[in-house]
mmCIF file of C-alpha atoms in Angstrom:
data_model
loop_
_atom_site.group_PDB
_atom_site.id
_atom_site.type_symbol
_atom_site.label_atom_id
_atom_site.label_comp_id
_atom_site.label_asym_id
_atom_site.label_seq_id
_atom_site.Cartn_x
_atom_site.Cartn_y
_atom_site.Cartn_z
ATOM 1 C CA LEU A 1 -29.488 95.731 -51.570
ATOM 2 C CA TYR A 2 -30.228 91.964 -51.483
ATOM 3 C CA GLY A 3 -29.340 91.794 -47.802
ATOM 4 C CA LEU A 4 -31.435 94.846 -47.036
ATOM 5 C CA VAL A 5 -34.499 93.374 -48.723
ATOM 6 C CA HIS A 6 -34.144 89.963 -47.082
ATOM 7 C CA PHE A 7 -32.837 90.711 -43.614
ATOM 8 C CA TYR A 8 -34.148 94.172 -42.700
ATOM 9 C CA PRO A 9 -37.774 92.988 -42.414
ATOM 10 C CA ALA A 10 -36.647 90.009 -40.331
ATOM 11 C CA LEU A 11 -35.162 92.449 -37.827
ATOM 12 C CA LEU A 12 -37.813 95.142 -38.077
ATOM 13 C CA ILE A 13 -40.942 92.994 -37.686
ATOM 14 C CA PRO A 14 -40.009 91.581 -34.228
ATOM 15 C CA LEU A 15 -38.935 95.063 -33.132
ATOM 16 C CA LEU A 16 -42.289 96.552 -34.162
ATOM 17 C CA MET A 17 -44.101 93.694 -32.426
ATOM 18 C CA TRP A 18 -42.181 94.481 -29.249
ATOM 19 C CA LEU A 19 -42.654 98.265 -29.429
ATOM 20 C CA PHE A 20 -46.360 98.457 -30.268
ATOM 21 C CA ALA A 21 -49.402 96.817 -28.720
ATOM 22 C CA PRO A 22 -51.204 94.483 -31.100
ATOM 23 C CA ARG A 23 -54.562 95.491 -32.565
ATOM 24 C CA TYR A 24 -55.356 91.902 -33.504
ATOM 25 C CA THR A 25 -54.793 88.466 -32.034
ATOM 26 C CA ARG A 26 -52.459 85.876 -33.566
ATOM 27 C CA GLY A 27 -49.581 88.320 -33.998
ATOM 28 C CA ARG A 28 -47.127 85.696 -32.820
ATOM 29 C CA ASP A 29 -47.865 83.761 -35.988
ATOM 30 C CA LEU A 30 -45.630 86.331 -37.684
ATOM 31 C CA LEU A 31 -42.711 84.848 -35.762
ATOM 32 C CA VAL A 32 -43.535 81.449 -37.259
ATOM 33 C CA VAL A 33 -43.599 83.042 -40.725
ATOM 34 C CA LEU A 34 -40.212 84.674 -40.092
ATOM 35 C CA ALA A 35 -38.744 81.377 -38.820
ATOM 36 C CA LEU A 36 -39.983 79.544 -41.919
ATOM 37 C CA TYR A 37 -38.564 82.262 -44.144
ATOM 38 C CA ALA A 38 -35.202 82.178 -42.356
ATOM 39 C CA THR A 39 -35.114 78.392 -42.702
ATOM 40 C CA ALA A 40 -35.895 78.779 -46.414
ATOM 41 C CA LEU A 41 -32.932 81.134 -46.828
ATOM 42 C CA VAL A 42 -30.648 78.678 -45.017
ATOM 43 C CA ALA A 43 -31.882 75.828 -47.240
ATOM 44 C CA GLU A 44 -31.035 77.900 -50.298
ATOM 45 C CA ARG A 45 -27.544 78.633 -48.984
ATOM 46 C CA LEU A 46 -26.994 74.937 -48.307
ATOM 47 C CA ASP A 47 -28.377 73.881 -51.691
ATOM 48 C CA GLN A 48 -25.743 71.284 -52.570
ATOM 49 C CA GLU A 49 -25.449 69.952 -49.023
ATOM 50 C CA VAL A 50 -29.212 69.382 -48.829
ATOM 51 C CA PHE A 51 -29.156 67.516 -52.131
ATOM 52 C CA ALA A 52 -26.148 65.454 -51.083
ATOM 53 C CA ALA A 53 -27.822 64.519 -47.799
ATOM 54 C CA GLY A 54 -31.027 63.259 -49.345
ATOM 55 C CA GLY A 55 -30.144 62.735 -52.974
ATOM 56 C CA TRP A 56 -33.588 63.620 -54.303
ATOM 57 C CA ILE A 57 -34.341 67.285 -53.486
ATOM 58 C CA SER A 58 -32.151 70.358 -53.543
ATOM 59 C CA GLY A 59 -31.987 73.187 -51.047
ATOM 60 C CA HIS A 60 -33.391 75.492 -53.712
ATOM 61 C CA SER A 61 -36.508 73.328 -53.988
ATOM 62 C CA VAL A 62 -36.805 73.137 -50.205
ATOM 63 C CA LYS A 63 -36.622 76.943 -50.140
ATOM 64 C CA HIS A 64 -39.659 77.201 -52.398
ATOM 65 C CA VAL A 65 -41.640 74.717 -50.320
ATOM 66 C CA LEU A 66 -40.806 76.535 -47.075
ATOM 67 C CA ALA A 67 -41.630 79.926 -48.601
ATOM 68 C CA ALA A 68 -45.021 78.560 -49.710
ATOM 69 C CA VAL A 69 -45.683 77.201 -46.212
ATOM 70 C CA ALA A 70 -44.742 80.607 -44.760
ATOM 71 C CA ALA A 71 -47.196 82.352 -47.092
ATOM 72 C CA ALA A 72 -49.921 79.849 -46.204
ATOM 73 C CA TRP A 73 -49.240 80.419 -42.499
ATOM 74 C CA ALA A 74 -49.598 84.175 -42.981
ATOM 75 C CA VAL A 75 -52.932 83.692 -44.752
ATOM 76 C CA ARG A 76 -54.031 81.370 -41.943
ATOM 77 C CA MET A 77 -53.112 84.027 -39.398
ATOM 78 C CA LEU A 78 -55.166 86.648 -41.221
ATOM 79 C CA ARG A 79 -58.190 84.350 -41.452
ATOM 80 C CA LEU A 80 -58.110 83.376 -37.760
ATOM 81 C CA ARG A 81 -57.284 86.699 -36.145
ATOM 82 C CA ASN A 82 -59.744 88.782 -34.134
ATOM 83 C CA PRO A 83 -59.553 92.265 -32.659
ATOM 84 C CA ALA A 84 -57.343 92.194 -29.584
ATOM 85 C CA PRO A 85 -59.138 92.798 -26.279
ATOM 86 C CA GLY A 86 -58.960 96.474 -25.406
ATOM 87 C CA ALA A 87 -57.310 97.430 -28.699
ATOM 88 C CA SER A 88 -58.323 100.617 -30.411
ATOM 89 C CA GLN A 89 -59.907 99.915 -33.807
ATOM 90 C CA ALA A 90 -59.608 103.471 -35.147
ATOM 91 C CA ARG A 91 -59.419 103.716 -38.923
#
C-alpha cells in the first residue's frame, strides 16, 4: 500500500500529461514537483548516508525541506498558470 500511494501518482501524472492536452499553461511544472518529491524520497532512504556526508542534517530532514519546496512549486504553478491557447474551458 505504501508503494502504491507513493509511486503510482509518480507514474500516472506523466502518463496523463502525455495522453491529454493541457487546459492550462505551466503543466510542465508538475514534472519539477515530481522530481523534487522523488529526490525527497531518495533523501529519506539515504538518511544515515546524508547525515554522515554532512554531519549536520539528516536525510529525513532533507526530505521535509524538499517536500515543502515541491508544495511551494505547485502553488507557484497554480498562481502563474493561464488558460492554454485553444483549450476548451468547459465546466
